[in-house]
Amino acid sequence: MKILVLNGPNLRLLGQREPGIYGEGTLADAEALAVTAGKQLGAHVDCFQSDIEGELVKKIGEARGVYDGIVINPAAYTHTSIALRDAIAAVEIPTVELHISNTHKREAFRHVSYTAPVCMAQLQGFGIQGYSLAVAGLIAHLQCTKK
């Protein structure tokens, strides 16, 4: 089983950017949690981060036939990107939308997600620990659907 973890804009700044909201863990820490969770559950996890919307769209498009599932933290693109929404819908790969913070406890513009309606689940508010939770939940879903 193969899982792709995608991270959107500014997530490379984790640990430095607004630690009161996002914590002190780095993107490398978050990705390590995802990879470790995958290994413990018998899955291979690849991670990719970009500040560029088109690069994320391209990775999603290339995932078909390669990955069984996707975990995506679209970051600010959550609230703006029809392109990411359409890419997720097009590949028909089970996808979990992930957020480090609880977006519903933040500014009103963060309450709307363009990507959530085409994802099988949304997980938020657990800090970077959400990366391991999202991977574990996705793997459990994939195992149930393969039976």
XYZ file of N, CA, C and O in Angstrom:
588
model
N 0.850 -1.176 0.000
C 0.000 0.000 0.000
C 0.895 1.239 0.000
O 1.873 1.306 0.737
N 0.509 2.230 -0.817
C 1.291 3.464 -0.924
C 0.400 4.675 -0.656
O -0.695 4.775 -1.215
N 0.916 5.578 0.168
C 0.201 6.793 0.547
C 1.056 7.996 0.161
O 2.267 8.009 0.405
N 0.419 9.015 -0.398
C 1.075 10.275 -0.724
C 0.597 11.337 0.248
O -0.606 11.539 0.413
N 1.542 11.997 0.911
C 1.226 13.104 1.819
C 1.668 14.397 1.141
O 2.854 14.561 0.826
N 0.706 15.283 0.905
C 0.979 16.557 0.248
C 0.814 17.712 1.222
O -0.149 17.733 1.998
N 1.724 18.658 1.149
C 1.687 19.842 2.004
C 1.747 21.097 1.164
O 2.616 21.231 0.297
N 0.846 22.023 1.450
C 0.731 23.249 0.684
C 1.606 24.384 1.185
O 2.564 24.180 1.929
N 1.236 25.606 0.786
C 2.081 26.775 1.003
C 2.354 27.082 2.465
O 1.499 26.922 3.326
N 3.583 27.506 2.686
C 4.090 27.976 3.985
C 4.295 26.872 5.015
O 4.801 27.146 6.100
N 3.934 25.636 4.692
C 4.135 24.573 5.671
C 5.614 24.244 5.859
O 5.997 23.703 6.891
N 6.454 24.629 4.926
C 7.902 24.474 5.103
C 8.400 25.334 6.252
O 9.500 25.130 6.758
N 7.576 26.299 6.691
C 7.945 27.206 7.778
C 7.451 26.735 9.142
O 7.568 27.465 10.124
N 6.896 25.524 9.200
C 6.443 25.008 10.493
C 7.587 25.038 11.501
O 8.733 24.756 11.167
N 7.245 25.368 12.722
C 8.240 25.484 13.778
C 8.732 26.909 13.941
O 9.215 27.289 14.995
N 8.603 27.696 12.887
C 8.997 29.105 12.904
C 7.780 30.021 12.789
O 7.741 31.082 13.380
N 6.811 29.610 11.998
C 5.657 30.432 11.678
C 4.550 30.247 12.708
O 4.045 29.155 12.889
N 4.167 31.298 13.371
C 3.045 31.318 14.311
C 2.984 30.063 15.193
O 2.015 29.307 15.143
N 4.001 29.829 16.017
C 4.016 28.620 16.850
C 2.838 28.542 17.821
O 2.467 27.442 18.237
N 2.221 29.660 18.147
C 1.032 29.636 18.997
C -0.151 28.963 18.328
O -1.049 28.448 18.990
N -0.154 28.945 17.003
C -1.226 28.293 16.233
C -0.780 26.914 15.763
O -1.515 25.937 15.882
N 0.430 26.835 15.225
C 0.881 25.618 14.558
C 1.837 24.760 15.382
O 2.210 23.669 14.954
N 2.264 25.242 16.551
C 3.190 24.483 17.375
C 4.628 24.690 16.956
O 4.933 25.470 16.054
N 5.497 23.979 17.615
C 6.929 24.134 17.375
C 7.525 23.027 16.518
O 8.698 23.075 16.158
N 6.734 22.025 16.182
C 7.213 20.946 15.320
C 7.430 21.445 13.908
O 6.729 22.329 13.421
N 8.421 20.871 13.252
C 8.761 21.259 11.889
C 8.014 20.390 10.866
O 7.415 19.365 11.229
N 8.118 20.767 9.604
C 7.543 19.941 8.545
C 8.221 18.572 8.536
O 7.553 17.552 8.368
N 9.529 18.540 8.766
C 10.237 17.251 8.832
C 9.685 16.384 9.956
O 9.529 15.165 9.791
N 9.349 17.000 11.083
C 8.751 16.259 12.198
C 7.387 15.683 11.792
O 7.086 14.517 12.075
N 6.573 16.505 11.146
C 5.236 16.072 10.719
C 5.335 14.934 9.708
O 4.618 13.927 9.813
N 6.234 15.079 8.755
C 6.405 14.037 7.739
C 6.928 12.749 8.361
O 6.519 11.652 7.967
N 7.817 12.867 9.331
C 8.331 11.672 10.015
C 7.205 10.935 10.734
O 7.182 9.694 10.741
N 6.286 11.682 11.326
C 5.132 11.043 11.972
C 4.299 10.269 10.954
O 3.858 9.147 11.224
N 4.099 10.848 9.782
C 3.319 10.184 8.732
C 4.024 8.925 8.239
O 3.408 7.860 8.104
N 5.313 9.036 7.983
C 6.095 7.896 7.487
C 6.112 6.774 8.519
O 5.920 5.593 8.182
N 6.326 7.123 9.785
C 6.355 6.120 10.855
C 5.009 5.425 10.997
O 4.954 4.193 11.127
N 3.932 6.187 10.963
C 2.593 5.577 11.050
C 2.376 4.616 9.892
O 1.852 3.508 10.081
N 2.782 5.018 8.707
C 2.653 4.134 7.547
C 3.432 2.845 7.719
O 2.905 1.755 7.492
N 4.686 2.964 8.133
C 5.524 1.770 8.328
C 4.904 0.831 9.348
O 4.886 -0.385 9.152
N 4.416 1.391 10.462
C 3.822 0.560 11.505
C 2.598 -0.192 11.003
O 2.263 -1.251 11.529
N 1.946 0.355 9.987
C 0.731 -0.266 9.457
C 0.955 -0.944 8.106
O 0.007 -1.316 7.428
N 2.211 -1.088 7.725
C 2.545 -1.829 6.511
C 2.385 -1.055 5.220
O 2.215 -1.653 4.154
N 2.477 0.262 5.281
C 2.334 1.074 4.071
C 3.577 1.925 3.853
O 4.271 2.309 4.798
N 3.838 2.233 2.605
C 4.917 3.147 2.241
C 4.322 4.546 2.096
O 3.283 4.712 1.449
N 4.964 5.550 2.675
C 4.478 6.929 2.621
C 5.525 7.815 1.965
O 6.692 7.823 2.376
N 5.126 8.535 0.925
C 5.956 9.561 0.294
C 5.381 10.925 0.647
O 4.156 11.086 0.714
N 6.261 11.911 0.837
C 5.836 13.261 1.211
C 6.342 14.279 0.194
O 7.447 14.122 -0.350
N 5.537 15.316 -0.012
C 5.898 16.389 -0.945
C 5.290 17.685 -0.451
O 4.135 17.705 -0.018
N 6.070 18.767 -0.518
C 5.576 20.096 -0.139
C 5.876 21.071 -1.253
O 6.942 21.023 -1.875
N 4.916 21.956 -1.513
C 5.148 23.045 -2.454
C 4.309 24.248 -2.079
O 3.173 24.115 -1.609
N 4.883 25.412 -2.326
C 4.142 26.663 -2.193
C 3.399 26.983 -3.481
O 2.643 27.946 -3.536
N 3.619 26.173 -4.515
C 3.070 26.448 -5.845
C 1.882 25.540 -6.123
O 2.006 24.310 -6.170
N 0.731 26.145 -6.318
C -0.513 25.412 -6.536
C -0.402 24.404 -7.675
O -0.821 23.250 -7.548
N 0.167 24.820 -8.789
C 0.273 23.948 -9.952
C 1.101 22.702 -9.700
O 0.816 21.638 -10.256
N 2.125 22.810 -8.874
C 2.935 21.638 -8.538
C 2.130 20.631 -7.732
O 2.260 19.420 -7.925
N 1.285 21.118 -6.833
C 0.421 20.227 -6.048
C -0.614 19.567 -6.947
O -0.864 18.356 -6.834
N -1.194 20.328 -7.852
C -2.164 19.775 -8.801
C -1.500 18.687 -9.643
O -2.076 17.605 -9.854
N -0.292 18.950 -10.110
C 0.439 17.970 -10.915
C 0.699 16.687 -10.131
O 0.513 15.583 -10.658
N 1.124 16.805 -8.865
C 1.380 15.619 -8.036
C 0.110 14.788 -7.854
O 0.155 13.561 -7.888
N -1.010 15.468 -7.647
C -2.278 14.743 -7.505
C -2.591 13.995 -8.793
O -2.941 12.810 -8.771
N -2.435 14.652 -9.914
C -2.704 14.011 -11.211
C -1.806 12.815 -11.480
O -2.237 11.822 -12.069
N -0.563 12.900 -11.040
C 0.389 11.808 -11.242
C 0.178 10.655 -10.261
O 0.756 9.582 -10.431
N -0.651 10.866 -9.251
C -0.853 9.851 -8.210
C -1.717 8.677 -8.667
O -1.594 7.569 -8.127
N -2.563 8.895 -9.650
C -3.468 7.832 -10.117
C -2.651 6.636 -10.602
O -1.734 6.764 -11.386
N -2.991 5.468 -10.086
C -2.300 4.244 -10.472
C -0.999 4.005 -9.728
O -0.381 2.958 -9.889
N -0.576 4.985 -8.924
C 0.666 4.870 -8.169
C 0.380 4.766 -6.667
O 0.992 3.966 -5.973
N -0.557 5.575 -6.198
C -0.875 5.648 -4.768
C -2.287 5.142 -4.502
O -3.197 5.339 -5.310
N -2.435 4.508 -3.346
C -3.751 4.017 -2.927
C -4.554 5.093 -2.221
O -5.777 5.020 -2.162
N -3.867 6.065 -1.641
C -4.545 7.126 -0.912
C -3.679 8.361 -0.803
O -2.456 8.296 -0.982
N -4.328 9.479 -0.520
C -3.640 10.766 -0.377
C -4.075 11.416 0.932
O -5.259 11.404 1.274
N -3.109 11.990 1.631
C -3.379 12.899 2.740
C -2.887 14.259 2.267
O -1.743 14.371 1.819
N -3.755 15.261 2.330
C -3.359 16.588 1.872
C -3.650 17.648 2.921
O -4.751 17.694 3.469
N -2.635 18.444 3.204
C -2.812 19.663 3.978
C -2.675 20.794 2.964
O -1.568 21.227 2.662
N -3.802 21.245 2.412
C -3.728 22.263 1.366
C -3.357 23.648 1.900
O -3.119 24.562 1.118
N -3.312 23.790 3.231
C -2.991 25.073 3.860
C -3.924 26.147 3.302
O -5.124 25.894 3.169
N -3.404 27.308 2.952
C -4.258 28.414 2.493
C -5.036 28.070 1.218
O -6.106 28.634 0.974
N -4.525 27.137 0.417
C -5.254 26.749 -0.803
C -6.588 26.067 -0.486
O -7.448 25.957 -1.346
N -6.757 25.614 0.742
C -8.029 25.034 1.176
C -9.191 25.965 0.844
O -10.250 25.525 0.410
N -8.961 27.248 1.050
C -10.023 28.251 0.980
C -10.080 28.978 -0.352
O -10.911 29.871 -0.529
N -9.211 28.584 -1.302
C -9.141 29.330 -2.561
C -9.042 28.473 -3.811
O -9.301 28.971 -4.905
N -8.650 27.225 -3.687
C -8.237 26.481 -4.881
C -9.297 25.532 -5.445
O -9.465 24.404 -4.975
N -9.924 25.995 -6.485
C -10.812 25.124 -7.253
C -9.967 24.110 -8.022
O -10.378 22.970 -8.232
N -8.753 24.494 -8.400
C -7.861 23.590 -9.130
C -7.509 22.359 -8.293
O -7.531 21.224 -8.802
N -7.187 22.546 -7.021
C -6.904 21.388 -6.159
C -8.160 20.544 -5.976
O -8.101 19.312 -6.012
N -9.285 21.207 -5.772
C -10.560 20.495 -5.623
C -10.826 19.615 -6.834
O -11.152 18.441 -6.717
N -10.669 20.191 -8.020
C -10.935 19.445 -9.256
C -9.935 18.313 -9.464
O -10.303 17.238 -9.952
N -8.676 18.521 -9.092
C -7.665 17.461 -9.235
C -7.991 16.279 -8.331
O -7.915 15.121 -8.752
N -8.361 16.565 -7.086
C -8.727 15.493 -6.152
C -9.931 14.717 -6.673
O -9.943 13.485 -6.663
N -10.931 15.436 -7.156
C -12.126 14.772 -7.704
C -11.778 13.928 -8.925
O -12.297 12.824 -9.092
N -10.885 14.425 -9.757
C -10.565 13.747 -11.018
C -9.845 12.420 -10.826
O -10.111 11.463 -11.556
N -8.937 12.338 -9.858
C -8.136 11.111 -9.726
C -8.885 9.984 -9.036
O -8.480 8.836 -9.126
N -9.942 10.312 -8.310
C -10.755 9.299 -7.627
C -9.925 8.395 -6.714
O -10.103 7.182 -6.683
N -9.003 9.014 -5.975
C -8.187 8.320 -4.983
C -8.698 8.775 -3.621
O -8.842 9.977 -3.393
N -8.972 7.846 -2.711
C -9.413 8.273 -1.374
C -8.431 9.282 -0.769
O -7.229 9.035 -0.709
N -8.970 10.425 -0.361
C -8.148 11.534 0.109
C -8.674 12.049 1.436
O -9.874 12.214 1.616
N -7.734 12.321 2.344
C -8.052 12.919 3.637
C -7.494 14.338 3.642
O -6.311 14.536 3.358
N -8.357 15.302 3.947
C -7.904 16.685 4.127
C -7.450 16.847 5.577
O -8.171 16.460 6.498
N -6.282 17.428 5.760
C -5.668 17.551 7.078
C -5.320 19.005 7.369
O -4.833 19.719 6.488
N -5.574 19.426 8.614
C -5.153 20.749 9.088
C -4.574 20.624 10.479
O -5.119 19.903 11.321
N -3.499 21.327 10.712
C -2.831 21.305 12.017
C -3.698 21.992 13.066
O -3.860 21.507 14.179
N -4.256 23.134 12.697
C -5.125 23.875 13.615
C -6.585 23.540 13.320
O -6.895 22.950 12.278
N -7.464 23.920 14.218
C -8.899 23.786 13.986
C -9.334 25.050 13.250
O -9.461 26.113 13.851
N -9.565 24.927 11.964
C -9.877 26.100 11.142
C -11.169 26.787 11.572
O -11.340 27.974 11.335
N -12.051 26.053 12.222
C -13.330 26.637 12.652
C -13.195 27.502 13.900
O -14.136 28.205 14.272
N -12.041 27.467 14.532
C -11.776 28.330 15.684
C -10.976 29.563 15.267
O -10.516 30.312 16.116
N -10.826 29.748 13.970
C -10.005 30.835 13.450
C -10.864 31.817 12.645
O -12.072 31.828 12.768
N -10.242 32.623 11.835
C -10.952 33.639 11.073
C -12.052 33.011 10.208
O -11.923 31.893 9.735
N -13.113 33.782 9.979
C -14.276 33.277 9.240
C -13.908 32.780 7.846
O -14.476 31.796 7.365
N -12.953 33.436 7.179
C -12.595 32.998 5.820
C -11.981 31.606 5.811
O -11.965 30.936 4.782
N -11.504 31.142 6.957
C -10.927 29.791 7.033
C -11.986 28.713 7.291
O -11.663 27.532 7.337
N -13.214 29.089 7.450
C -14.279 28.123 7.740
C -14.764 27.395 6.495
O -15.452 26.389 6.599
N -14.439 27.905 5.321
C -14.890 27.301 4.065
C -13.733 26.547 3.421
O -12.655 27.094 3.222
N -13.975 25.289 3.102
C -12.989 24.468 2.410
C -13.525 24.090 1.039
O -14.591 23.486 0.931
N -12.776 24.425 -0.001
C -13.142 24.001 -1.352
C -12.807 22.536 -1.578
O -13.408 21.881 -2.428
N -11.836 22.014 -0.821
C -11.377 20.647 -1.055
C -12.123 19.589 -0.241
O -12.235 18.444 -0.682
N -12.638 19.963 0.919
C -13.298 18.972 1.786
C -14.434 18.201 1.106
O -14.543 16.991 1.319
N -15.272 18.845 0.287
C -16.376 18.090 -0.311
C -15.954 16.939 -1.229
O -16.741 16.039 -1.488
N -14.718 16.958 -1.716
C -14.260 15.864 -2.578
C -13.289 14.932 -1.846
O -12.710 14.037 -2.465
N -13.132 15.140 -0.548
C -12.298 14.261 0.277
C -13.195 13.293 1.052
O -14.338 13.611 1.349
N -12.653 12.127 1.379
C -13.442 11.145 2.125
C -13.563 11.511 3.596
O -14.475 11.072 4.271
N -12.609 12.336 4.093
C -12.619 12.733 5.495
C -11.810 14.014 5.658
O -11.006 14.371 4.800
N -12.042 14.651 6.794
C -11.278 15.852 7.159
C -10.858 15.698 8.616
O -11.676 15.325 9.459
N -9.588 15.984 8.890
C -9.062 15.887 10.252
C -8.349 17.196 10.571
O -7.541 17.662 9.774
N -8.687 17.787 11.720
C -8.041 19.046 12.066
C -7.982 19.257 13.565
O -8.760 18.679 14.312
N -7.009 20.086 13.965
C -6.919 20.505 15.350
C -6.033 19.661 16.244
O -5.919 19.938 17.428
N -5.354 18.656 15.713
C -4.508 17.784 16.526
C -3.029 18.145 16.436
O -2.180 17.354 16.828
N -2.703 19.312 15.897
C -1.309 19.678 15.701
C -0.670 18.755 14.679
O -1.356 18.114 13.883
N 0.661 18.648 14.737
C 1.314 17.785 13.749
C 1.036 16.308 14.000
O 1.232 15.478 13.104
N 0.530 15.969 15.184
C 0.146 14.581 15.448
C -0.955 14.134 14.485
O -1.128 12.945 14.222
N -1.661 15.098 13.920
C -2.688 14.793 12.933
C -2.147 14.042 11.729
O -2.878 13.289 11.074
N -0.866 14.212 11.432
C -0.284 13.500 10.289
C -0.321 11.990 10.508
O -0.674 11.233 9.605
N 0.038 11.533 11.698
C -0.019 10.091 11.970
C -1.465 9.618 12.035
O -1.795 8.530 11.544
N -2.346 10.435 12.608
C -3.761 10.063 12.694
C -4.401 9.967 11.310
O -5.168 9.030 11.035
N -4.084 10.910 10.441
C -4.660 10.907 9.095
C -4.186 9.690 8.298
O -4.981 9.027 7.615
N -2.906 9.386 8.393
C -2.371 8.220 7.687
C -3.004 6.944 8.225
O -3.444 6.074 7.456
N -3.091 6.816 9.541
C -3.693 5.618 10.137
C -5.160 5.475 9.744
O -5.614 4.376 9.414
N -5.890 6.565 9.782
C -7.300 6.512 9.392
C -7.487 6.150 7.936
O -8.371 5.364 7.580
N -6.653 6.714 7.076
C -6.740 6.408 5.652
C -6.421 4.943 5.390
O -7.118 4.266 4.629
N -5.366 4.436 6.027
C -5.013 3.020 5.849
C -6.139 2.115 6.349
O -6.486 1.137 5.660
N -6.714 2.435 7.473
C -7.836 1.625 7.987
C -8.997 1.629 6.989
O -9.591 0.578 6.714
N -9.293 2.768 6.419
C -10.366 2.857 5.415
C -10.030 2.010 4.191
O -10.870 1.253 3.695
N -8.791 2.115 3.708
C -8.400 1.360 2.527
C -8.440 -0.147 2.777
O -8.849 -0.918 1.909
N -8.044 -0.566 3.976
C -8.079 -1.988 4.309
C -9.516 -2.497 4.352
O -9.797 -3.613 3.927
N -10.426 -1.691 4.876
C -11.837 -2.089 4.945
C -12.470 -2.192 3.566
O -13.298 -3.052 3.327
N -12.084 -1.294 2.670
C -12.690 -1.293 1.329
C -12.118 -2.374 0.432
O -12.729 -2.713 -0.568
N -10.948 -2.943 0.780
C -10.351 -4.004 -0.018
C -10.928 -5.366 0.288
O -10.724 -6.312 -0.431
N -11.663 -5.471 1.407
C -12.202 -6.783 1.808
C -13.380 -7.167 0.971
O -14.098 -6.457 0.420
